[in-house]
Structure formats: C-alpha cells, structure tokens
Amino acid sequence: MRYIIDRFEGETAVLEEDSGVMRDVPRNRLPAGAKQGDVLTETNGIFSVDTAATKKRTESIQEKIRDLFDGH
C-alpha cells in the first residue's frame, strides 16, 4: 500500500491513500525523520519512506507551481 503524509496532528500522522482515503496512524509507527509530503509504502505493517517517489512527487509539484506563476 502507498500513502502520502498529509499532516501531523500531535502524535498522529494523517496519511492519504492513493484512493484519497485518509488514515490516522500513530506517529511513532513511521520511520524517524518522516515528514509532511513524504511518500510511504507499507509492507507487513512496516512503513518506509520511498525516497525516489517522494523526490519525483516534489519535483512534479514544483514544476506545476513554476508553470502556474510563470504562465506557461
């Protein structure tokens, strides 16, 4: 399963599934250093940051913002 960290609410991480469903998970179940916007994968109940997918997602968002403000 794949998720994006939407936000943190105290000790709870709010994750968004690919389907758009939101899921609350205790923050201590996430890898150390996981941050808002990171792409996570879950295998057998263990969460891992997918650094390649996170980088690709971040670059895509930055490109959309540039296009929006540059008028392209």
Short mmCIF file of C-alpha atoms in Angstrom, two decimals:
data_model
loop_
_atom_site.label_atom_id
_atom_site.label_comp_id
_atom_site.label_asym_id
_atom_site.label_seq_id
_atom_site.Cartn_x
_atom_site.Cartn_y
_atom_site.Cartn_z
CA MET A 1 0.00 0.00 0.00
CA ARG A 2 1.21 3.53 -0.75
CA TYR A 3 0.49 6.69 1.23
CA ILE A 4 1.44 10.35 1.38
CA ILE A 5 1.90 12.06 4.73
CA ASP A 6 -0.75 14.78 4.63
CA ARG A 7 -0.06 16.26 8.06
CA PHE A 8 0.71 15.63 11.68
CA GLU A 9 -1.78 16.25 14.48
CA GLY A 10 0.14 15.90 17.71
CA GLU A 11 1.32 12.30 17.91
CA THR A 12 -0.89 11.22 15.00
CA ALA A 13 0.13 11.16 11.35
CA VAL A 14 -2.68 11.66 8.84
CA LEU A 15 -1.91 9.63 5.73
CA GLU A 16 -3.66 9.80 2.38
CA GLU A 17 -4.04 6.56 0.44
CA ASP A 18 -3.75 6.61 -3.36
CA SER A 19 -7.55 6.32 -3.43
CA GLY A 20 -7.89 9.56 -1.44
CA VAL A 21 -9.00 7.84 1.78
CA MET A 22 -7.43 9.38 4.88
CA ARG A 23 -5.95 7.15 7.58
CA ASP A 24 -4.71 8.09 11.06
CA VAL A 25 -1.57 6.30 12.24
CA PRO A 26 0.42 6.81 15.44
CA ARG A 27 3.43 8.95 14.54
CA ASN A 28 5.78 6.51 16.27
CA ARG A 29 4.94 3.85 13.64
CA LEU A 30 6.59 5.96 10.93
CA PRO A 31 10.31 5.98 10.17
CA ALA A 32 12.40 8.53 12.07
CA GLY A 33 12.62 11.74 10.07
CA ALA A 34 9.45 11.13 8.04
CA LYS A 35 7.89 14.47 7.14
CA GLN A 36 4.82 16.01 5.57
CA GLY A 37 4.67 15.24 1.86
CA ASP A 38 6.78 12.08 2.04
CA VAL A 39 5.58 9.07 0.08
CA LEU A 40 5.37 5.96 2.26
CA THR A 41 5.00 2.31 1.45
CA GLU A 42 3.60 -0.19 3.93
CA THR A 43 4.68 -3.81 3.82
CA ASN A 44 3.57 -6.25 6.52
CA GLY A 45 2.63 -3.32 8.77
CA ILE A 46 6.03 -1.62 8.44
CA PHE A 47 6.17 1.88 6.93
CA SER A 48 9.14 3.01 4.82
CA VAL A 49 9.81 6.31 3.06
CA ASP A 50 10.01 5.84 -0.71
CA THR A 51 12.69 8.45 -1.37
CA ALA A 52 12.56 8.10 -5.16
CA ALA A 53 8.77 8.55 -5.27
CA THR A 54 8.98 11.44 -2.79
CA LYS A 55 11.59 13.20 -4.95
CA LYS A 56 9.55 12.65 -8.12
CA ARG A 57 6.39 13.96 -6.43
CA THR A 58 8.21 17.03 -5.06
CA GLU A 59 9.70 17.84 -8.47
CA SER A 60 6.29 17.47 -10.12
CA ILE A 61 4.67 19.83 -7.63
CA GLN A 62 7.48 22.38 -8.02
CA GLU A 63 7.10 22.25 -11.80
CA LYS A 64 3.34 22.85 -11.54
CA ILE A 65 3.93 25.83 -9.25
CA ARG A 66 6.52 27.28 -11.65
CA ASP A 67 4.14 26.82 -14.58
CA LEU A 68 1.32 28.46 -12.65
CA PHE A 69 3.33 31.54 -11.74
CA ASP A 70 5.33 31.78 -14.97
CA GLY A 71 2.18 31.48 -17.05
CA HIS A 72 3.35 28.51 -19.13
#
